[in-house]
Coordinates of C-alpha atoms and ligand atoms in Angstrom, one line a residue:
X153 CA 100.5 117.4 52.4
X154 CA 103.2 114.7 52.1
X155 CA 103.2 112.0 54.5
X156 CA 106.4 113.1 56.4
X157 CA 104.8 116.6 57.1
X158 CA 101.5 114.7 58.3
X159 CA 103.9 112.9 61.0
X160 CA 105.3 116.2 62.2
X161 CA 102.0 117.7 62.3
X162 CA 100.5 115.5 64.3
X163 CA 103.5 114.9 66.6
X164 CA 103.6 118.9 67.0
X165 CA 99.9 119.0 67.8
X166 CA 100.4 116.5 70.8
X167 CA 103.7 118.7 72.2
X168 CA 101.5 121.8 71.6
X169 CA 99.2 120.7 74.2
X170 CA 102.1 119.8 76.9
X171 CA 102.3 123.0 78.7
X172 CA 100.1 125.7 80.3
X173 CA 97.2 126.6 79.5
X174 CA 96.6 122.8 78.5
X175 CA 98.7 121.7 82.0
X176 CA 97.8 122.7 85.4
X177 CA 101.3 123.2 86.3
X178 CA 103.9 125.2 84.6
X179 CA 106.9 122.9 85.7
X180 CA 105.1 119.6 84.8
X181 CA 102.4 118.3 82.1
X182 CA 99.4 117.4 84.5
X183 CA 95.7 117.2 82.8
X184 CA 93.1 115.8 85.2
X185 CA 89.8 115.3 84.0
X186 CA 87.6 118.4 84.1
X187 CA 90.6 120.8 85.1
X188 CA 90.7 123.8 83.6
X189 CA 94.0 122.8 81.7
X190 CA 91.5 119.8 80.7
X191 CA 88.8 122.1 79.3
X192 CA 91.2 124.3 77.4
X193 CA 92.8 121.1 76.0
X194 CA 89.4 120.1 74.8
X195 CA 88.3 123.3 73.3
X196 CA 91.7 123.1 71.3
X197 CA 91.2 119.5 70.1
X198 CA 87.6 120.9 69.1
X199 CA 89.0 123.3 67.1
X200 CA 91.2 120.8 65.2
X201 CA 87.8 118.8 64.5
X202 CA 86.0 121.5 63.0
X203 CA 88.9 122.2 60.9
X204 CA 89.2 118.7 59.9
X205 CA 85.3 119.4 58.6
X206 CA 83.7 117.6 61.7
X207 CA 80.4 118.7 63.6
X208 CA 81.6 118.4 67.0
X209 CA 79.3 118.1 70.1
X210 CA 80.0 117.5 73.7
X211 CA 78.2 114.2 75.2
X212 CA 76.3 114.2 78.6
X213 CA 79.5 112.5 80.1
X214 CA 81.5 115.6 78.7
X215 CA 83.5 113.6 76.2
X216 CA 83.9 115.6 72.9
X217 CA 82.6 114.0 70.1
X218 CA 83.3 115.0 66.5
X219 CA 81.7 113.3 63.5
X220 CA 82.0 113.4 59.8
X221 CA 78.9 112.1 58.1
X222 CA 79.3 109.2 55.6
X223 CA 77.4 109.0 52.3
X224 CA 74.1 109.0 54.0
X225 CA 73.2 111.1 56.9
X226 CA 72.8 109.2 60.6
X227 CA 74.9 106.1 59.0
X228 CA 76.4 104.0 61.9
X229 CA 80.0 105.3 62.6
X230 CA 83.3 103.7 63.0
X231 CA 84.8 105.6 66.0
X232 CA 88.3 106.3 66.7
X233 CA 88.7 107.7 70.3
X234 CA 91.5 107.8 73.3
X235 CA 91.7 110.1 76.0
X236 CA 93.1 113.7 76.9
X237 CA 93.6 113.4 80.5
X238 CA 97.0 112.9 81.7
X239 CA 98.7 111.2 84.9
X240 CA 100.7 114.1 87.2
X241 CA 104.1 114.6 85.3
X242 CA 102.9 112.4 82.1
X243 CA 104.0 112.8 78.6
X244 CA 102.6 114.5 75.7
X245 CA 101.3 111.5 73.5
X246 CA 99.6 109.1 76.1
X247 CA 96.1 109.3 74.9
X248 CA 96.1 112.6 72.8
X249 CA 98.2 111.0 70.2
X250 CA 95.2 108.4 69.3
X251 CA 92.9 111.2 69.2
X252 CA 95.1 113.7 66.9
X253 CA 95.7 110.4 64.7
X254 CA 91.8 110.1 64.4
X255 CA 91.4 113.8 63.1
X256 CA 94.0 113.1 60.9
X257 CA 92.2 110.2 59.0
X258 CA 89.3 112.4 58.9
X259 CA 91.1 115.3 57.3
X260 CA 92.7 112.9 54.8
X261 CA 89.1 111.7 54.1
X262 CA 87.6 115.2 53.9
X263 CA 90.5 116.6 51.6
X264 CA 90.0 113.9 49.3
X265 CA 86.3 114.5 49.3
X266 CA 85.4 110.6 50.2
X267 CA 82.3 109.7 51.8
X268 CA 82.2 106.3 53.1
X269 CA 79.4 104.1 53.7
X270 CA 79.6 104.9 57.3
X271 CA 80.3 108.0 59.5
X272 CA 83.5 108.4 61.1
X273 CA 83.6 109.4 64.8
X274 CA 86.4 110.7 67.1
X275 CA 85.7 110.7 70.7
X276 CA 88.1 112.8 73.0
X277 CA 87.4 110.6 76.6
X278 CA 87.9 112.2 79.8
X279 CA 89.1 110.4 82.7
X280 CA 90.7 107.1 81.5
X281 CA 94.0 107.7 83.9
X282 CA 92.2 108.1 87.2
X283 CA 94.1 111.0 88.1
X284 CA 91.1 113.2 89.2
X285 CA 89.1 110.5 91.3
X286 CA 89.8 107.2 92.7
X287 CA 88.0 105.8 89.7
X288 CA 88.8 105.6 86.1
X289 CA 86.9 105.4 82.7
X290 CA 83.6 106.9 83.8
X291 CA 83.3 108.8 80.1
X292 CA 84.0 105.9 78.3
X293 CA 82.0 103.6 80.6
X294 CA 79.1 106.5 79.8
X295 CA 79.2 106.0 76.4
X296 CA 79.2 102.3 76.6
X297 CA 76.0 102.3 79.1
X298 CA 77.8 100.7 81.6
X299 CA 78.3 103.4 84.5
X300 CA 78.1 102.8 88.4
X301 CA 76.1 105.5 90.0
X302 CA 78.2 104.7 93.1
X303 CA 81.3 106.4 91.5
X304 CA 79.7 109.9 91.6
X305 CA 80.0 110.2 95.3
X306 CA 83.8 109.5 95.0
X307 CA 85.9 112.5 96.0
X308 CA 88.6 114.4 94.2
X309 CA 90.5 117.8 94.9
X310 CA 87.6 119.5 94.0
X311 CA 84.9 117.7 95.6
X312 CA 82.7 114.7 94.4
X313 CA 82.4 113.6 90.8
X314 CA 78.7 115.1 91.0
X315 CA 80.2 118.4 92.1
X316 CA 82.9 118.6 89.9
X317 CA 80.6 117.6 86.9
X318 CA 78.5 120.3 88.2
X319 CA 81.1 123.3 87.9
X320 CA 81.3 122.2 84.3
X321 CA 77.9 122.3 83.4
X322 CA 77.5 118.5 83.5
X323 CA 74.7 116.4 85.4
X324 CA 75.8 113.2 86.6
X325 CA 72.4 112.3 87.2
X326 CA 72.0 112.4 83.2
X327 CA 75.2 110.6 82.4
X328 CA 73.2 107.7 81.2
X329 CA 72.4 110.1 78.0
X330 CA 75.9 109.6 76.8
X331 CA 75.0 105.8 76.0
X332 CA 75.3 105.1 72.5
X333 CA 72.7 102.8 71.1
X334 CA 74.5 99.5 69.6
X335 CA 73.5 100.1 66.3
X336 CA 75.5 103.6 66.3
X337 CA 78.8 102.2 66.3
X338 CA 80.3 99.9 63.8
X339 CA 83.9 99.5 65.4
X340 CA 85.8 101.1 68.0
X341 CA 89.7 101.8 67.0
X342 CA 91.9 103.0 69.5
X343 CA 95.6 104.3 68.5
X344 CA 97.9 104.7 71.5
X345 CA 101.6 104.8 72.0
X346 CA 102.9 101.3 72.9
X347 CA 104.3 102.6 76.5
X348 CA 106.6 99.6 76.4
X349 CA 109.9 98.2 74.7
X350 CA 108.4 95.6 72.3
X351 CA 108.3 97.4 69.1
X352 CA 111.5 98.9 69.6
X353 CA 113.1 95.9 70.1
X354 CA 111.8 94.5 67.1
X355 CA 112.5 97.2 65.0
X356 CA 109.1 98.1 63.7
X357 CA 106.8 101.5 63.9
X358 CA 103.3 100.0 64.4
X359 CA 101.5 96.7 65.2
X360 CA 97.5 95.6 65.9
X361 CA 96.6 94.7 69.4
X362 CA 95.1 91.4 69.8
X363 CA 94.0 91.8 73.6
X364 CA 94.1 94.0 76.6
X365 CA 95.5 92.0 79.5
X366 CA 93.3 90.7 82.5
X367 CA 94.7 91.5 85.5
X368 CA 94.7 90.3 88.8
X369 CA 96.1 91.9 92.0
X370 CA 96.4 91.1 95.6
X371 CA 98.6 90.9 98.6
X372 CA 100.6 88.4 100.0
X373 CA 100.9 87.7 103.8
X374 CA 103.6 85.4 105.3
X375 CA 103.7 84.6 109.0
X376 CA 106.9 83.1 110.5
X377 CA 108.2 83.4 114.0
X378 CA 110.7 86.0 115.2
X379 CA 113.6 85.4 117.2
X380 CA 117.1 86.5 118.0
X381 CA 119.5 87.1 114.8
X382 CA 122.6 85.6 117.0
X383 CA 121.1 83.1 118.9
X384 CA 118.6 81.3 116.8
X385 CA 120.4 78.4 114.3
X386 CA 119.5 78.5 111.0
X387 CA 117.8 75.1 110.8
X388 CA 115.2 75.8 113.6
X389 CA 114.3 79.3 111.7
X390 CA 110.5 80.0 110.5
X391 CA 111.8 83.3 108.5
X392 CA 108.9 84.8 106.8
X393 CA 111.5 87.1 104.7
X394 CA 113.5 84.1 103.7
X395 CA 110.3 82.5 102.4
X396 CA 109.2 85.8 101.1
X397 CA 112.4 85.6 98.7
X398 CA 111.6 82.1 97.7
X399 CA 108.1 82.8 97.1
X400 CA 108.9 86.1 94.7
X401 CA 111.6 84.2 92.5
X402 CA 108.6 81.6 92.2
X403 CA 106.4 84.0 90.7
X404 CA 108.9 85.3 88.3
X405 CA 109.7 81.2 87.6
X406 CA 106.2 80.6 86.5
X407 CA 105.5 84.0 84.7
X408 CA 108.5 82.9 82.6
X409 CA 108.1 79.3 82.2
X410 CA 104.3 78.8 81.5
X411 CA 104.0 77.5 77.7
X412 CA 103.0 80.3 75.5
X413 CA 103.7 83.0 78.4
X414 CA 105.4 85.6 76.3
X415 CA 102.6 85.1 73.4
X416 CA 100.0 85.8 75.8
X417 CA 101.8 88.8 77.4
X418 CA 101.8 87.0 80.6
X419 CA 103.9 89.0 83.4
X420 CA 103.8 89.0 87.1
X421 CA 105.4 91.5 89.5
X422 CA 105.8 92.2 93.1
X423 CA 106.1 95.7 93.4
X424 CA 105.9 96.6 97.3
X425 CA 107.2 94.6 100.4
X426 CA 106.7 95.4 104.1
X427 CA 108.9 93.4 106.5
X428 CA 108.2 93.1 110.3
X429 CA 109.4 93.6 112.9
X430 CA 112.1 95.1 110.4
X431 CA 115.1 95.3 112.7
X432 CA 118.7 94.1 111.9
X433 CA 119.0 91.7 114.7
X434 CA 115.7 90.1 114.7
X435 CA 114.7 87.2 112.3
X436 CA 111.4 88.4 110.2
X437 CA 108.1 86.8 111.2
X438 CA 105.7 89.1 109.4
X439 CA 105.9 89.9 105.5
X440 CA 103.6 91.2 103.2
X441 CA 104.0 92.1 99.8
X442 CA 102.0 93.1 96.6
X443 CA 101.3 90.8 93.4
X444 CA 100.3 91.8 89.9
X445 CA 99.5 89.0 87.4
X446 CA 98.3 90.0 83.8
X447 CA 98.1 88.1 80.7
X448 CA 96.1 88.7 77.3
X449 CA 94.2 85.5 77.7
X450 CA 92.5 85.1 81.0
X451 CA 92.9 81.4 81.3
X452 CA 96.6 81.8 81.2
X453 CA 96.4 84.4 83.8
X454 CA 94.4 82.3 86.0
X455 CA 96.7 79.1 85.0
X456 CA 99.6 81.3 86.4
X457 CA 97.6 82.2 89.7
X458 CA 96.9 78.7 90.4
X459 CA 100.5 77.6 89.8
X460 CA 101.9 80.5 92.1
X461 CA 99.2 79.5 95.2
X462 CA 100.0 76.2 94.8
X463 CA 103.9 76.7 95.2
X464 CA 103.4 78.9 98.0
X465 CA 101.7 75.9 99.8
X466 CA 104.7 73.8 99.1
X467 CA 106.8 76.7 100.6
X468 CA 105.0 77.3 103.5
X469 CA 104.9 73.7 104.3
X470 CA 108.9 73.3 104.1
X471 CA 109.5 76.4 105.8
X472 CA 107.1 76.2 108.3
X473 CA 105.3 79.5 107.6
X474 CA 102.1 80.5 106.5
X475 CA 101.3 82.3 103.0
X476 CA 98.0 83.6 102.5
X477 CA 97.1 85.5 99.4
X478 CA 94.3 88.0 99.4
X479 CA 92.9 89.1 95.9
X480 CA 91.7 92.7 95.9
X481 CA 91.0 93.3 91.9
X482 CA 90.0 91.2 89.0
X483 CA 89.9 92.9 85.8
X484 CA 88.4 91.0 82.8
X485 CA 90.8 92.6 80.1
X486 CA 89.2 92.5 76.7
X487 CA 90.0 90.5 73.6
X488 CA 90.1 92.9 70.5
X489 CA 87.5 91.7 67.5
X490 CA 89.3 89.0 65.4
X491 CA 88.2 90.3 62.1
X492 CA 89.1 93.7 63.0
X493 CA 92.4 92.7 64.5
X494 CA 93.0 90.9 61.2
X495 CA 92.2 94.1 59.0
X496 CA 94.4 96.2 61.5
X497 CA 97.1 93.7 61.0
X498 CA 97.2 93.7 57.2
X499 CA 97.1 97.5 57.2
X500 CA 99.9 97.9 59.5
X501 CA 101.9 95.4 57.4
X502 CA 101.0 97.3 54.4
X503 CA 101.9 100.6 56.0
X504 CA 105.4 99.4 57.2
X505 CA 104.8 98.1 60.2
X506 CA 104.8 94.6 61.5
X507 CA 102.0 91.6 60.8
X508 CA 102.4 90.3 64.2
X509 CA 99.9 91.5 67.2
X510 CA 100.9 92.6 70.7
X511 CA 99.2 92.3 73.8
X512 CA 98.3 95.6 75.8
X513 CA 99.6 95.2 79.4
X514 CA 98.2 98.6 80.3
X515 CA 94.2 99.3 80.5
X516 CA 92.5 101.9 77.8
X517 CA 89.5 103.1 77.0
X518 CA 89.2 99.8 74.5
X519 CA 88.7 97.6 77.6
X520 CA 85.4 99.5 78.0
X521 CA 84.2 99.9 74.4
X522 CA 85.1 96.1 73.6
X523 CA 82.5 95.4 76.1
X524 CA 79.9 96.6 73.8
X525 CA 81.4 96.7 70.3
X526 CA 84.0 95.0 67.9
X527 CA 87.1 97.0 69.0
X528 CA 90.8 97.1 68.0
X529 CA 94.3 99.2 69.0
X530 CA 97.2 100.0 66.8
X531 CA 100.2 100.6 68.9
X532 CA 102.6 103.0 68.0
X533 CA 106.1 102.6 69.1
X534 CA 107.5 104.1 72.3
X535 CA 111.4 105.2 71.8
X536 CA 112.9 103.7 75.1
X537 CA 109.7 102.2 76.3
X538 CA 108.9 105.3 78.2
X539 CA 105.5 106.5 79.2
X540 CA 104.0 108.3 82.2
X541 CA 107.2 110.3 82.3
X542 CA 107.8 113.7 80.5
X543 CA 110.4 112.3 78.3
X544 CA 107.5 110.0 76.6
X545 CA 108.2 110.3 72.9
X546 CA 107.3 109.3 69.6
X547 CA 109.0 109.1 66.2
X548 CA 107.4 111.5 63.2
X549 CA 107.7 108.6 60.6
X550 CA 106.5 106.2 63.0
X551 CA 103.3 108.5 63.6
X552 CA 103.0 108.9 59.5
X553 CA 102.9 105.1 59.2
X554 CA 100.5 104.8 61.9
X555 CA 98.4 107.4 59.9
X556 CA 98.3 105.5 56.8
X557 CA 97.8 102.1 58.6
X558 CA 94.3 103.4 59.9
X559 CA 93.4 104.9 56.6
X560 CA 94.2 101.6 55.3
X561 CA 91.9 100.0 58.0
X562 CA 89.1 102.4 57.2
X563 CA 89.3 101.2 53.6
X564 CA 89.7 97.5 54.3
X565 CA 86.7 97.9 56.6
X566 CA 84.7 99.8 53.9
X567 CA 85.5 96.8 51.7
X568 CA 84.4 94.1 54.0
X569 CA 81.2 95.8 54.7
X570 CA 80.5 95.5 50.8
X571 CA 81.3 92.0 50.9
X572 CA 79.1 91.5 54.0
X573 CA 76.8 94.5 54.8
Ligands
ZN86 ZN1 96.6 106.3 77.7

């Protein structure tokens, strides 16, 4: 198959799972973990894996695992993987593209009759998006052997995790059996749409990912003193909302101005705000807003948080209000393996991408897998930077380049093993 056709075929496969029976709704694409739509999609992907020459099985977490043996059977594997669930009203490529690209790599190797010194596996994970339950990545955590049994009692639309799994013939008590031995996996590789505008701005089709951002999320509460909007002189006010405005601009400035902020993918966002008492003629006395700080390098993220908090203290003192941060979530993020990143950089560059690396601001199954195995990601340009939206798309020519880059990565990895087994 010529390369342009490979890109078109991969895109067509992803699009073919964009509607019923692979979506729960006929109006939008929605494929939560373990739904009928999810099981239908899994069966279709299973067919593609077999067609590509893979043996397939469902593991104890319900993941679909396809395997192409290496030169010797039972050799450890290079594992490609991503998720096949979606958000409500999602796009056709988030997650699924990485799975279909993995299958296309296997297909190319099978067709060429090549046997590598390692096996190749493709895993279609289940619940990366967290659209079925208020928790995510149970299925990749099961493979990595880091599941929290407390998650099994969480409820979704069709019961708890345990009940929903049971309805599909899966036993949450046996989830641990999905865990892979350290020696089973040589490397984990996830191709994924970028879900942002950077590659488009650079006019590049693909790039290696150096890290997945560490995240810190919390709430900021500002307390001032309410007063009459007509009678309280400006100099005597303790206006919580004016203080919040200054605090938000401070957050933006720290995220823009910290040295090497852009290279480390540092971003800080206030996405929600409540103002009290919320009347036109009352000076506000209570404001709370959300704060989300992310960076590829955890130290960079923590330095940003430190500068934001000390800036808050100065604003609070000057404006005679109190500003308090409550941190609710601290996600470590994950660095990709430096050796794998440089192999992927070379492969991306040779295939027609860029040799530079990106930081992923969004979370991925790689965050989990990287806790156990050397891991790397390849980003594919997202036209318009659009994702988690029906207009999410990819260019066929970019996908063909991604396919070539992944094959190039496999070759380079095999070469590396020869030099240092
Ligand atoms: Zn995704």
